[in-house]
mmCIF file with all atom_site columns, C-alpha atoms in Angstrom:
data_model
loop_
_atom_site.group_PDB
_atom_site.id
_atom_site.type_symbol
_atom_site.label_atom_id
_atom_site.label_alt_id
_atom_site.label_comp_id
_atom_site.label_asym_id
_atom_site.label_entity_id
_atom_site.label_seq_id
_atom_site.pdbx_PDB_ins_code
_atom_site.Cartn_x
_atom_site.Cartn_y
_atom_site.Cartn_z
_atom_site.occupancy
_atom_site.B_iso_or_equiv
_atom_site.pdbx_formal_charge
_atom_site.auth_seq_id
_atom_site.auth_comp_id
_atom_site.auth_asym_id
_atom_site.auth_atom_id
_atom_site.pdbx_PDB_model_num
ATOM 1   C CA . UNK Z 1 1   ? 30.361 17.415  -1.434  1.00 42.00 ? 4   UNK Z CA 1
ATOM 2   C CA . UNK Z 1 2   ? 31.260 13.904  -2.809  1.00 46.00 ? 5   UNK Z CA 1
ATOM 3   C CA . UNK Z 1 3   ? 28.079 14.088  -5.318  1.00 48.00 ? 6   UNK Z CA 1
ATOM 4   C CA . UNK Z 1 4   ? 29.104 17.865  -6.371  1.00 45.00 ? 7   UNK Z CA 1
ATOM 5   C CA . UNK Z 1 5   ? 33.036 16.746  -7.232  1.00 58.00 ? 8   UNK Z CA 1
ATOM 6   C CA . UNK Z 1 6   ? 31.069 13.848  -9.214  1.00 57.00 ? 9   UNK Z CA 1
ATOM 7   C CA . UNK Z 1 7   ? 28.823 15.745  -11.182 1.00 55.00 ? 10  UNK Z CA 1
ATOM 8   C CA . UNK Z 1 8   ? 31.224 18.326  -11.869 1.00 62.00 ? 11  UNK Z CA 1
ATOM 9   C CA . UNK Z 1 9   ? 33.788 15.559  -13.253 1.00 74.00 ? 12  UNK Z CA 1
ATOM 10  C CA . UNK Z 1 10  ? 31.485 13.615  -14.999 1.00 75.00 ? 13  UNK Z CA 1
ATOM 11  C CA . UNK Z 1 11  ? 28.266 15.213  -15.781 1.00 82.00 ? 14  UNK Z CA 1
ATOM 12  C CA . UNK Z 1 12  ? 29.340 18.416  -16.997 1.00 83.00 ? 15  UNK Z CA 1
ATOM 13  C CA . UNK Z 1 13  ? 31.343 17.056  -19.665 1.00 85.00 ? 16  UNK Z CA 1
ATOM 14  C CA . UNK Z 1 14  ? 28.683 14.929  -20.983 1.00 87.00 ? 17  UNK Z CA 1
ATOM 15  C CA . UNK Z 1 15  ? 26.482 17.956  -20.723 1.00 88.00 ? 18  UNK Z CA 1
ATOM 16  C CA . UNK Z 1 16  ? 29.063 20.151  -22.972 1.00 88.00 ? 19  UNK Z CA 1
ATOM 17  C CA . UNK Z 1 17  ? 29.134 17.382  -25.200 1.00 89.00 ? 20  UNK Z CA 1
ATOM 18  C CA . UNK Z 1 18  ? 24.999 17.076  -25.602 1.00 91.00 ? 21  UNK Z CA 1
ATOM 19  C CA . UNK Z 1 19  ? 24.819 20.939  -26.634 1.00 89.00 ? 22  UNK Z CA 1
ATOM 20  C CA . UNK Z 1 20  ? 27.685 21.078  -28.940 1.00 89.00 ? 23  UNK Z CA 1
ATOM 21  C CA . UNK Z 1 21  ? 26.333 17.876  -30.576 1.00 88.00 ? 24  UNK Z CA 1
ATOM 22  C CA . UNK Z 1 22  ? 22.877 17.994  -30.056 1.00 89.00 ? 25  UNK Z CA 1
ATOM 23  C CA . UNK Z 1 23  ? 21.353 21.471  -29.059 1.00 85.00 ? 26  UNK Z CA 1
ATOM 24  C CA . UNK Z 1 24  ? 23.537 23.876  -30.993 1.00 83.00 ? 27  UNK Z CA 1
ATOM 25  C CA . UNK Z 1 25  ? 23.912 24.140  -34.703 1.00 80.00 ? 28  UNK Z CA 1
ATOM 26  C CA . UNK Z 1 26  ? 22.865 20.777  -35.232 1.00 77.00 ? 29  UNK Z CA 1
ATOM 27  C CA . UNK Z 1 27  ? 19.577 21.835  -34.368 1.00 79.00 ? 30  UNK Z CA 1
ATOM 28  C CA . UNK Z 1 28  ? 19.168 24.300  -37.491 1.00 78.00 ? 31  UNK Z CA 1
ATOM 29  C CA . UNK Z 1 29  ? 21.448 22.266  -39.977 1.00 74.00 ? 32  UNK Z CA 1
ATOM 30  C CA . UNK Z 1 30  ? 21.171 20.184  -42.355 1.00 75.00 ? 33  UNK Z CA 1
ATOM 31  C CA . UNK Z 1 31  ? 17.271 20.733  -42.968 1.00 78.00 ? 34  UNK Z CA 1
ATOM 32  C CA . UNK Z 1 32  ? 14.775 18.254  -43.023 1.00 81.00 ? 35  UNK Z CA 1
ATOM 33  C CA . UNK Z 1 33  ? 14.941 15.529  -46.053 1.00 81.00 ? 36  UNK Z CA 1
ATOM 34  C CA . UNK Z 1 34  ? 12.976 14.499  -47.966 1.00 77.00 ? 37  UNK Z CA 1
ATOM 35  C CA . UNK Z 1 35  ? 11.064 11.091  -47.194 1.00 78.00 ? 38  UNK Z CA 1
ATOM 36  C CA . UNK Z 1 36  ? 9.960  9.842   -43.973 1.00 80.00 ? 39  UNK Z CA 1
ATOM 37  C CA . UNK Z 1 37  ? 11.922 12.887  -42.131 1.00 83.00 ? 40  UNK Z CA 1
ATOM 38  C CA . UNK Z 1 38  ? 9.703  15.906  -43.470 1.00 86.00 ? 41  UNK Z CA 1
ATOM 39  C CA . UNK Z 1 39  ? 6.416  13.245  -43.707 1.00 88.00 ? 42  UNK Z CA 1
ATOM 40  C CA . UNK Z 1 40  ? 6.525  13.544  -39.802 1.00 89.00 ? 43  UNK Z CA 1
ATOM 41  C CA . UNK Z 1 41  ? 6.994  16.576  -39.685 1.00 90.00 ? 44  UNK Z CA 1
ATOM 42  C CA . UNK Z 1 42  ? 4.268  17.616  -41.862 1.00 90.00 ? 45  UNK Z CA 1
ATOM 43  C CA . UNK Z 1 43  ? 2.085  15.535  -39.443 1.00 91.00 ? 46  UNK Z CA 1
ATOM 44  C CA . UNK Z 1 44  ? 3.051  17.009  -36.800 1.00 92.00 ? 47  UNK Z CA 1
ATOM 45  C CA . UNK Z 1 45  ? 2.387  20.648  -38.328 1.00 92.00 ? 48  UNK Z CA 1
ATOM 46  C CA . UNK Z 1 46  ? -1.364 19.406  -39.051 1.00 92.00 ? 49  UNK Z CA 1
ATOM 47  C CA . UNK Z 1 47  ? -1.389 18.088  -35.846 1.00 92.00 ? 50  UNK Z CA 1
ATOM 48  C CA . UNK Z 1 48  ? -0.194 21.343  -34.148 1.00 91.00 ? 51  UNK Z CA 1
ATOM 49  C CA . UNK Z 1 49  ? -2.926 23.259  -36.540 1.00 90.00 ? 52  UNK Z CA 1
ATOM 50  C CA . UNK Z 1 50  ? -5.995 21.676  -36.933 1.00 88.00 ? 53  UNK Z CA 1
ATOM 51  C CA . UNK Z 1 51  ? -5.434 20.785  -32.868 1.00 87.00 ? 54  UNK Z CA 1
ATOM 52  C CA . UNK Z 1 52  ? -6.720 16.969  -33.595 1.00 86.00 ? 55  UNK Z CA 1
ATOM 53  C CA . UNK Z 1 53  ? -4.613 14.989  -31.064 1.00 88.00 ? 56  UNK Z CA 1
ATOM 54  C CA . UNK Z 1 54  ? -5.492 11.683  -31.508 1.00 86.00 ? 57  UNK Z CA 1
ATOM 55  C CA . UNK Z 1 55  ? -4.589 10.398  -34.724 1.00 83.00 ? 58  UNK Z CA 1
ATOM 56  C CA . UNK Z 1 56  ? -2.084 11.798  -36.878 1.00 86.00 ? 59  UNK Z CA 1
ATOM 57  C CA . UNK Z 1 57  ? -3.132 13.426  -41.083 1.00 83.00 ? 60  UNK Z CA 1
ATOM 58  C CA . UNK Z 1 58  ? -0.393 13.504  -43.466 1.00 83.00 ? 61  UNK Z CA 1
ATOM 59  C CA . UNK Z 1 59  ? -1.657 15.856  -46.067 1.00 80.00 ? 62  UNK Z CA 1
ATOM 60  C CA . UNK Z 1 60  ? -5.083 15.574  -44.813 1.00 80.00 ? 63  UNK Z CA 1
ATOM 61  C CA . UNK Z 1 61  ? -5.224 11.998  -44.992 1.00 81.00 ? 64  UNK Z CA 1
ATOM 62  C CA . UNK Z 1 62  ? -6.067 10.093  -41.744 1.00 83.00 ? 65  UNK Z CA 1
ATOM 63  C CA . UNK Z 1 63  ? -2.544 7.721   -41.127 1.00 80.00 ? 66  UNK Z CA 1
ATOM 64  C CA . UNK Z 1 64  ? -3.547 5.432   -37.727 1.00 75.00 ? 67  UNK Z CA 1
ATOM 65  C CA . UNK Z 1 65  ? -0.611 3.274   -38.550 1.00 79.00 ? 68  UNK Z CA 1
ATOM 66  C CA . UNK Z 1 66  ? 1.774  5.892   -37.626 1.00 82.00 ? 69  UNK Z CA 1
ATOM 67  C CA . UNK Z 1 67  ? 3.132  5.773   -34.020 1.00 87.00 ? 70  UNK Z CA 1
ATOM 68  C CA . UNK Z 1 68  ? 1.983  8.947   -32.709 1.00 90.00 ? 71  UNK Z CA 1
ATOM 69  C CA . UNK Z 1 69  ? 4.425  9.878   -29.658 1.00 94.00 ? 72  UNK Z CA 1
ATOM 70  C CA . UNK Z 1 70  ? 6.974  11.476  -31.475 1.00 94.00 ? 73  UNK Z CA 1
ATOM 71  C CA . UNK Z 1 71  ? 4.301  13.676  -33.348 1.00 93.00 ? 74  UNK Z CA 1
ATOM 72  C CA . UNK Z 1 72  ? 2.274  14.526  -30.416 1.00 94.00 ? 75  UNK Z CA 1
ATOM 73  C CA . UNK Z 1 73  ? 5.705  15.671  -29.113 1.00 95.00 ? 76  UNK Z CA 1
ATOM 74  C CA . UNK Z 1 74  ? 6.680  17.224  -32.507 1.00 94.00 ? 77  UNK Z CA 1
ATOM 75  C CA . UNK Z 1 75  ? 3.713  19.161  -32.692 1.00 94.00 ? 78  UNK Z CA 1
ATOM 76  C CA . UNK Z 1 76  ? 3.642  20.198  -28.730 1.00 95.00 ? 79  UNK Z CA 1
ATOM 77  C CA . UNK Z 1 77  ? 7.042  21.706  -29.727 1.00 95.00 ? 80  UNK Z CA 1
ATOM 78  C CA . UNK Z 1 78  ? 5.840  23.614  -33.077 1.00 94.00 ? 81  UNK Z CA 1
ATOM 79  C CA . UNK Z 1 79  ? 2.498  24.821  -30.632 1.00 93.00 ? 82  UNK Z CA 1
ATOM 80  C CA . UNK Z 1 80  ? 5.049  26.265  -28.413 1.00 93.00 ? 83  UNK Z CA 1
ATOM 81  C CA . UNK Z 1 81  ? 8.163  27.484  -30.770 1.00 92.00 ? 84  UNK Z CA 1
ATOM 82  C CA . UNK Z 1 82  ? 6.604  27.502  -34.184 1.00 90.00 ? 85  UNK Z CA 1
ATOM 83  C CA . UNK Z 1 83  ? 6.911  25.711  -37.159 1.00 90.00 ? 86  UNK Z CA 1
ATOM 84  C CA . UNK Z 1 84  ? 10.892 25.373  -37.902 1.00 88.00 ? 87  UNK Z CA 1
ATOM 85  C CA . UNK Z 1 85  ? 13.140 22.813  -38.780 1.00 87.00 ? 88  UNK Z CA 1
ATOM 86  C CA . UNK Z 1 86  ? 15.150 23.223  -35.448 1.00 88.00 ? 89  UNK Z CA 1
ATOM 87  C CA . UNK Z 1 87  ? 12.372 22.609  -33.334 1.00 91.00 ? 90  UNK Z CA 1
ATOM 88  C CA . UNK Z 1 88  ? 11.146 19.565  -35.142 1.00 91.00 ? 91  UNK Z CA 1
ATOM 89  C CA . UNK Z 1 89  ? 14.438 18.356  -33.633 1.00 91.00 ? 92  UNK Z CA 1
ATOM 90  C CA . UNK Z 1 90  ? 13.806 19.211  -30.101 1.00 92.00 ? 93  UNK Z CA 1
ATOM 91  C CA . UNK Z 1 91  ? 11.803 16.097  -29.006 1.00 94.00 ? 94  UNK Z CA 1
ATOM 92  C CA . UNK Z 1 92  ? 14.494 14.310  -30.084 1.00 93.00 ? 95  UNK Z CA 1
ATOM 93  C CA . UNK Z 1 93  ? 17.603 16.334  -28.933 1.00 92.00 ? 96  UNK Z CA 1
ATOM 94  C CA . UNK Z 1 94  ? 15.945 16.016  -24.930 1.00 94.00 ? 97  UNK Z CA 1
ATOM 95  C CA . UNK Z 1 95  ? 15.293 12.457  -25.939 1.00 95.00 ? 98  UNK Z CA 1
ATOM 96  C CA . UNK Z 1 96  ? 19.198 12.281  -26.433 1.00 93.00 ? 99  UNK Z CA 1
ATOM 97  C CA . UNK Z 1 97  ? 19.770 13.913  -23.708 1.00 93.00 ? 100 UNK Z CA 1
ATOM 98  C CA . UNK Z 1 98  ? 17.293 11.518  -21.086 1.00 94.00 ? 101 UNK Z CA 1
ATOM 99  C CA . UNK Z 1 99  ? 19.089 8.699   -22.883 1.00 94.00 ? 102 UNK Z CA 1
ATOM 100 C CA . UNK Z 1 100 ? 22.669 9.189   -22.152 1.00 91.00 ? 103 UNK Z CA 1
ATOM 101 C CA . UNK Z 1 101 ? 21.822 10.409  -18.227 1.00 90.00 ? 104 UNK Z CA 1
ATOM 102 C CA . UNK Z 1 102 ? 20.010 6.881   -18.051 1.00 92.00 ? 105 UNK Z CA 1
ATOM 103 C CA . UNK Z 1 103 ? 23.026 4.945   -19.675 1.00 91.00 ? 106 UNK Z CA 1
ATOM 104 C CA . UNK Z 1 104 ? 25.141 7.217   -16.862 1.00 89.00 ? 107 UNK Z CA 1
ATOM 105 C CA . UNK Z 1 105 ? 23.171 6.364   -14.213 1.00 87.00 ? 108 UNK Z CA 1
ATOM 106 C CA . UNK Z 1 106 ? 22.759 2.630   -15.393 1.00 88.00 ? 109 UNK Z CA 1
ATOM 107 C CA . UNK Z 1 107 ? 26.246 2.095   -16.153 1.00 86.00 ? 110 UNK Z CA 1
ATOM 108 C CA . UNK Z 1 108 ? 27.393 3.572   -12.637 1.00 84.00 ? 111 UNK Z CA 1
ATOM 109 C CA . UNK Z 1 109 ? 24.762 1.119   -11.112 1.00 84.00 ? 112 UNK Z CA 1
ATOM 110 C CA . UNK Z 1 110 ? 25.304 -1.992  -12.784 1.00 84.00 ? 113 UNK Z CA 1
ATOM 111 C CA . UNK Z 1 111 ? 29.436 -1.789  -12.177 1.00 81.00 ? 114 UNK Z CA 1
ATOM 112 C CA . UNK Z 1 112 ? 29.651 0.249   -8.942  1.00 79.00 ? 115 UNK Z CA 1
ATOM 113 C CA . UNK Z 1 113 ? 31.494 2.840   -10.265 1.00 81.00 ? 116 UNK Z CA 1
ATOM 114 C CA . UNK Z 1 114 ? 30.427 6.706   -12.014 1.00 82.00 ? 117 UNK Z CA 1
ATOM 115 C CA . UNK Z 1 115 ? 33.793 5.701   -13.898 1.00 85.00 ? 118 UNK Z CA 1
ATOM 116 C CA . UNK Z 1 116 ? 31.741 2.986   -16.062 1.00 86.00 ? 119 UNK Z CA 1
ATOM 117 C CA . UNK Z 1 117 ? 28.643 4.975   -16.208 1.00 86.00 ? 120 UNK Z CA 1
ATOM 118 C CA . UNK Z 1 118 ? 30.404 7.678   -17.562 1.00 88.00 ? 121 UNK Z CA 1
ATOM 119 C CA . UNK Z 1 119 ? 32.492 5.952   -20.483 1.00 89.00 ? 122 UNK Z CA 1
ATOM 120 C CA . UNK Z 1 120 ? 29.008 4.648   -21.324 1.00 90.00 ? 123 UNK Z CA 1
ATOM 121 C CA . UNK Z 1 121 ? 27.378 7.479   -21.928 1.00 90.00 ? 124 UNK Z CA 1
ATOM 122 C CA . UNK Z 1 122 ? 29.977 9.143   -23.674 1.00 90.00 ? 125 UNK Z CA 1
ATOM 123 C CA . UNK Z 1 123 ? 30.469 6.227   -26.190 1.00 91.00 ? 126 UNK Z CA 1
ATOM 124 C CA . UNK Z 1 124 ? 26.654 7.261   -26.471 1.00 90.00 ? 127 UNK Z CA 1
ATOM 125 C CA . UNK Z 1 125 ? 26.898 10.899  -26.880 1.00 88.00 ? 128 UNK Z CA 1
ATOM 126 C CA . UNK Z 1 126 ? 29.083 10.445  -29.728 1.00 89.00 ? 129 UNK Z CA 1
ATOM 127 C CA . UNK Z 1 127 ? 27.627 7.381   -31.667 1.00 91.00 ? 130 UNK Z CA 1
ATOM 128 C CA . UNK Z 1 128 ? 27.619 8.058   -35.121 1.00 90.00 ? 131 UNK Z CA 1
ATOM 129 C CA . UNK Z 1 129 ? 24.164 6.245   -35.300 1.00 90.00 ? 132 UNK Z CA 1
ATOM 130 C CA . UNK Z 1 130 ? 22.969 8.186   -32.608 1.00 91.00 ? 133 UNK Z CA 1
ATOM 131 C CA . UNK Z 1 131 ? 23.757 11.308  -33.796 1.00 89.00 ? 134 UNK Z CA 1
ATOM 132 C CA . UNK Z 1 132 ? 22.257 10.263  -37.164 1.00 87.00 ? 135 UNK Z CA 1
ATOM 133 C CA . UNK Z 1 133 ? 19.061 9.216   -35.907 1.00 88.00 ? 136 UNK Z CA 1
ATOM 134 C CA . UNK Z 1 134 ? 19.048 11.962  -33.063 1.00 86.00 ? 137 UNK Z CA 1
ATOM 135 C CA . UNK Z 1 135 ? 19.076 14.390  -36.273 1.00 85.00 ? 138 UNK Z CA 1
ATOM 136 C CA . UNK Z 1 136 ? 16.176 12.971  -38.222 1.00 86.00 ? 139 UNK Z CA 1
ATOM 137 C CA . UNK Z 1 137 ? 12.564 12.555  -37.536 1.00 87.00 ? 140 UNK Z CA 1
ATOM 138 C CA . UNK Z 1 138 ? 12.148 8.504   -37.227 1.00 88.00 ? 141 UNK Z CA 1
ATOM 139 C CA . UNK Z 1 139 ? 11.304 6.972   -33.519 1.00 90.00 ? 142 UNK Z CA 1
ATOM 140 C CA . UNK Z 1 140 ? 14.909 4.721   -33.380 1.00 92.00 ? 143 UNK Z CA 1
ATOM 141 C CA . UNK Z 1 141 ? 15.884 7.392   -30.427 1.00 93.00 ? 144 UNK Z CA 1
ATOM 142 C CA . UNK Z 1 142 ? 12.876 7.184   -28.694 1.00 94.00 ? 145 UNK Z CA 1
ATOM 143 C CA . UNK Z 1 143 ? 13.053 3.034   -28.924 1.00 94.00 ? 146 UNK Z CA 1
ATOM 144 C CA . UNK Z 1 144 ? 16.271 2.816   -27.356 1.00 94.00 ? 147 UNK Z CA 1
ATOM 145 C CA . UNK Z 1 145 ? 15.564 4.967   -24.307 1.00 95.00 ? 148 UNK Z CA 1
ATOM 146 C CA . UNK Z 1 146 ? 12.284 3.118   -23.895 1.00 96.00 ? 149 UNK Z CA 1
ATOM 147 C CA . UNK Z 1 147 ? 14.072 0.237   -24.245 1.00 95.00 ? 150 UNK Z CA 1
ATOM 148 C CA . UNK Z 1 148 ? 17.263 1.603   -21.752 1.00 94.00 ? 151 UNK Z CA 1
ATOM 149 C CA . UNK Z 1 149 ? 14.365 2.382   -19.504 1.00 95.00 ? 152 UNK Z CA 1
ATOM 150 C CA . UNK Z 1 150 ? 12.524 -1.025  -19.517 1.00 95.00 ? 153 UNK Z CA 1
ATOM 151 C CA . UNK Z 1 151 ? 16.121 -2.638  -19.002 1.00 94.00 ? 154 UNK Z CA 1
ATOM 152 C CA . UNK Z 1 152 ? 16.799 -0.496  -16.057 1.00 93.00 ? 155 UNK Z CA 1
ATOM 153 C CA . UNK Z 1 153 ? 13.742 -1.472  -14.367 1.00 94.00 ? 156 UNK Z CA 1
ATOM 154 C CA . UNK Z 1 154 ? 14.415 -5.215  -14.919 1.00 94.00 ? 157 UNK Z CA 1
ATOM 155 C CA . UNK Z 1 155 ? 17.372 -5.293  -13.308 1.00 92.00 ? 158 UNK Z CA 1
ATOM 156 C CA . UNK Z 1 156 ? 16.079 -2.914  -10.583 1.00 90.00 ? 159 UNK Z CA 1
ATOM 157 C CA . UNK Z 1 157 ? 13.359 -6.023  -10.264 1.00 90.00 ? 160 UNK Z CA 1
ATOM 158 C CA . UNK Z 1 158 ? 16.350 -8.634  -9.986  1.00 89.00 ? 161 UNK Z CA 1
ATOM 159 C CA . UNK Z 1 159 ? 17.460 -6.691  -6.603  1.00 86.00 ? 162 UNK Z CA 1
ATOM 160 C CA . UNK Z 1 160 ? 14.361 -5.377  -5.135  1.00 81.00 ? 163 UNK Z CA 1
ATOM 161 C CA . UNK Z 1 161 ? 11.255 -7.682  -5.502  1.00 77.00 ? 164 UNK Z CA 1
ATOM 162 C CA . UNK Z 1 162 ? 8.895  -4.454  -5.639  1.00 82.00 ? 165 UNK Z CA 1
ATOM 163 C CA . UNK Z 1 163 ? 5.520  -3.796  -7.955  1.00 86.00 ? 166 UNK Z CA 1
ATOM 164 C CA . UNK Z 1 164 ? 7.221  -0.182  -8.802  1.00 90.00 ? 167 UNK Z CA 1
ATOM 165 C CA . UNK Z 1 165 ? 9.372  -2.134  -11.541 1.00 91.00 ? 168 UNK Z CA 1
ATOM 166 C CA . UNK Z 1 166 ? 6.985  -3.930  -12.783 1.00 92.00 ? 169 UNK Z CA 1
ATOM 167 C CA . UNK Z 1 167 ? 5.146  -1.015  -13.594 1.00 93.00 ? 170 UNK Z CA 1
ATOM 168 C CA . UNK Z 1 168 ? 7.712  0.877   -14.604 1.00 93.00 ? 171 UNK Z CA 1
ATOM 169 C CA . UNK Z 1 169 ? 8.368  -1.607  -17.217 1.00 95.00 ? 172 UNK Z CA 1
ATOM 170 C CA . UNK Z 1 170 ? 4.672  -1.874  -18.497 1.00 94.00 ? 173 UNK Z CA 1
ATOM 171 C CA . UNK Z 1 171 ? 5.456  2.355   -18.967 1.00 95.00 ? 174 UNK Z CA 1
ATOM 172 C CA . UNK Z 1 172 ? 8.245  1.750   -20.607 1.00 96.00 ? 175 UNK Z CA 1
ATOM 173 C CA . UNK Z 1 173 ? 6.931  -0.794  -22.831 1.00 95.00 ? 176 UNK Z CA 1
ATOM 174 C CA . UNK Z 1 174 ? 3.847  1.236   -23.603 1.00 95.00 ? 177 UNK Z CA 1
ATOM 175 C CA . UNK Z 1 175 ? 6.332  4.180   -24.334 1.00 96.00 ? 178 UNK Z CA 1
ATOM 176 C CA . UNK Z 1 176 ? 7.691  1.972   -27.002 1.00 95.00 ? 179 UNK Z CA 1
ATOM 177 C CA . UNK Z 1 177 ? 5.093  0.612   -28.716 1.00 95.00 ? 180 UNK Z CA 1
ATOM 178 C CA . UNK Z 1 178 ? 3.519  4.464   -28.760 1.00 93.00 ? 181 UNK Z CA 1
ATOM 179 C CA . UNK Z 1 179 ? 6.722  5.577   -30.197 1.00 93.00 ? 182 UNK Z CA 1
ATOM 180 C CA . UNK Z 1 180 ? 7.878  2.896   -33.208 1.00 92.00 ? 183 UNK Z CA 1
ATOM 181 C CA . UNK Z 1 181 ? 5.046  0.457   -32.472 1.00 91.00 ? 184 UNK Z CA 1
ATOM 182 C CA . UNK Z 1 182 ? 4.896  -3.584  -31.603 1.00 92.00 ? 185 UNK Z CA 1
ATOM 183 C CA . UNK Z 1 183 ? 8.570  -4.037  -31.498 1.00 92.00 ? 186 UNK Z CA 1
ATOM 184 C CA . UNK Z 1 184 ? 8.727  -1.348  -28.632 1.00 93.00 ? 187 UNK Z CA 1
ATOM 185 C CA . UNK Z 1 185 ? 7.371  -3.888  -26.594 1.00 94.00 ? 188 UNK Z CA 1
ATOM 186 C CA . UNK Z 1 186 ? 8.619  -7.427  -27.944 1.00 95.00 ? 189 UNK Z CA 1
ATOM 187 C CA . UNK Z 1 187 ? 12.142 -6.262  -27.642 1.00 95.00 ? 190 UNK Z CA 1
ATOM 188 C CA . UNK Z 1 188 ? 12.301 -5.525  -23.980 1.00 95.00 ? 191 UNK Z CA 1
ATOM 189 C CA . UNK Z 1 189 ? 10.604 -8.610  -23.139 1.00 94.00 ? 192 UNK Z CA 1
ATOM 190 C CA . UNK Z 1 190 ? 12.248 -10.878 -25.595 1.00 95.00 ? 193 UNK Z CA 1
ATOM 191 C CA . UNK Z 1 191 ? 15.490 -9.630  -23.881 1.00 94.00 ? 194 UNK Z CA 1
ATOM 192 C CA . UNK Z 1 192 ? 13.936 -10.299 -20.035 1.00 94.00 ? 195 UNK Z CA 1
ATOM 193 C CA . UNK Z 1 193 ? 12.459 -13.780 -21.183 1.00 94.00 ? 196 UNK Z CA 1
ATOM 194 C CA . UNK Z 1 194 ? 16.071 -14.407 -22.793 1.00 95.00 ? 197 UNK Z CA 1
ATOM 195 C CA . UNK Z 1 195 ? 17.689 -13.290 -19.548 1.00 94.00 ? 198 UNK Z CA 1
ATOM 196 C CA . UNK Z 1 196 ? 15.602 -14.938 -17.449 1.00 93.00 ? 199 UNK Z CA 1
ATOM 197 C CA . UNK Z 1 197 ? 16.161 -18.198 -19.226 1.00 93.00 ? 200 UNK Z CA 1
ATOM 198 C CA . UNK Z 1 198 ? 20.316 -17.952 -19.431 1.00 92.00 ? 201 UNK Z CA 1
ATOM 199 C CA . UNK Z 1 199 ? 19.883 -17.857 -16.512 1.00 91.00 ? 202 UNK Z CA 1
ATOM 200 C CA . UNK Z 1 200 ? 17.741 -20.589 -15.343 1.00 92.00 ? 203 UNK Z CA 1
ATOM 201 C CA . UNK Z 1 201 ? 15.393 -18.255 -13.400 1.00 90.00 ? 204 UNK Z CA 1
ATOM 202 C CA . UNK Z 1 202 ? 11.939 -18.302 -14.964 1.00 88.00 ? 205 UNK Z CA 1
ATOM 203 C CA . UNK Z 1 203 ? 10.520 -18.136 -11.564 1.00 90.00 ? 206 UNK Z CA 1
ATOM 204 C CA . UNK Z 1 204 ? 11.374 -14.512 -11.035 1.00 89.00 ? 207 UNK Z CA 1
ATOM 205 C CA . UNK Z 1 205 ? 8.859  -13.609 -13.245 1.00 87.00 ? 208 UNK Z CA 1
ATOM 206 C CA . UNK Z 1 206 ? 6.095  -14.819 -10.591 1.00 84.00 ? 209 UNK Z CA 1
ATOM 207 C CA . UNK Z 1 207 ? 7.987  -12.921 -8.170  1.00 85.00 ? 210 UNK Z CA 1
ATOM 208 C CA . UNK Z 1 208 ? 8.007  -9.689  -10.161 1.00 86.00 ? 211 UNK Z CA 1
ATOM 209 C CA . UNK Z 1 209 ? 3.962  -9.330  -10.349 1.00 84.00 ? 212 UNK Z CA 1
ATOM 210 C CA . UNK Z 1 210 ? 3.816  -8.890  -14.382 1.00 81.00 ? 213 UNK Z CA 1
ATOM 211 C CA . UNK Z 1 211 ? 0.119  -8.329  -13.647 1.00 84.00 ? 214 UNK Z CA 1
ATOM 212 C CA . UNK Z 1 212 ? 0.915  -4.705  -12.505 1.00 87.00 ? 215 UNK Z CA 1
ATOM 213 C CA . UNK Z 1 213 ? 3.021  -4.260  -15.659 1.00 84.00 ? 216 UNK Z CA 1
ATOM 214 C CA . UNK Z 1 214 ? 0.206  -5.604  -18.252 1.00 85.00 ? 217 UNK Z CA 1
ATOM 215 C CA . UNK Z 1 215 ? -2.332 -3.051  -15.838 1.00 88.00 ? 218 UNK Z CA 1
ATOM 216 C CA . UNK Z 1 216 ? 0.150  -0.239  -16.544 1.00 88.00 ? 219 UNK Z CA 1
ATOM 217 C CA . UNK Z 1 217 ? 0.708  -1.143  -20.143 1.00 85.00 ? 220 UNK Z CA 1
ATOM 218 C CA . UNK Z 1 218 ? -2.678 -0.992  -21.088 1.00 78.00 ? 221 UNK Z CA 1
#
């Protein structure tokens, strides 16, 4: 009952917020720009087309240097809805939406309290940068849930001594550098070996099994 009265004050409203922000109109305006916005999503229409999943063709040309997560997702989307300008934004309107219920559940974590959780979140929901970026087709979304996620499972690792976090920060890593490339994974360990450091406890990396992270990474 205690959960319910929770959700209902807290959830719901960040909910509201997500689809009047993020899943409504916003979705179908402004279109896609020109530059690096309509680029991916022209990959992801050749993608969804000529069904070659493994490396992403802008205009026909072969572009390996692209990250390819948010165009496999892209074109997953325009395989299932069609080719639109709203559902080019639908990877990254659910990626909003994952975000801010991992900065909720973080938040509420980390300071004991849904209260903290939820001001987090909603100082998320309504970031001007992430409702920028949450709007056009470049990975800075995806990073910073990869990189929410890679956090959460550090300091999951600080409490419980457990090879789960470990992997789940290889994933998360590996998430990252699919999505915007090498700095998806030197940011979330720079931050860890910078933590870790402050804090004058190197040693919990031994404890924390990286070997099962590097596995799942790779």
């Amino acid at each position: 009952m205690n959960s319910l009265r929770t959700a209902k004050r807290f959830v719901f409203p960040l909910l509201g917020l997500w689809v009047l922000l993020y899943a409504s109109f916003s979705l179908i305006k402004p279109p896609l720009i020109d530059g690096p916005d309509a680029v991916n999503a022209e990959a992801a229409r050749e993608m969804a087309v000529t069904g070659d999943w493994v490396i992403p063709h802008i205009n026909g040309v072969r572009s390996p240097q692209t990250p390819p997560l948010l165009i496999w997702a892209t074109a997953a989307c325009f395989r299932v809805f069609g080719v639109s300008d709203h559902t080019a934004r639908i990877p990254l309107a659910l990626a909003v939406l994952a975000l801010f219920t991992l900065t909720l559940t973080l938040g509420s974590r980390l300071l004991l309290t849904p209260v903290a959780g939820f001001y987090a979140a909603l100082i998320l929901v309504t970031s001007c940068g992430i409702f920028l970026f949450g709007h056009l087709l470049f990975p800075v979304v995806l990073l910073t849930l990869w990189l929410t996620l890679a956090v959460y499972f550090f300091w999951r690792s600080l409490r419980v001594h457990s090879w789960q976090t470990s992997a789940g920060f290889g994933a998360a890593c590996a998430l990252g550098f699919l999505s915007i490339g090498l700095a998806g994974v030197l940011l979330p360990i720079g931050i860890v070996l910078l933590f870790l450091f402050y804090t004058n406890n190197l040693r919990h990396l031994s404890r924390w099994r990286p070997a099962v992270g590097v596995g799942v990474f790779r």
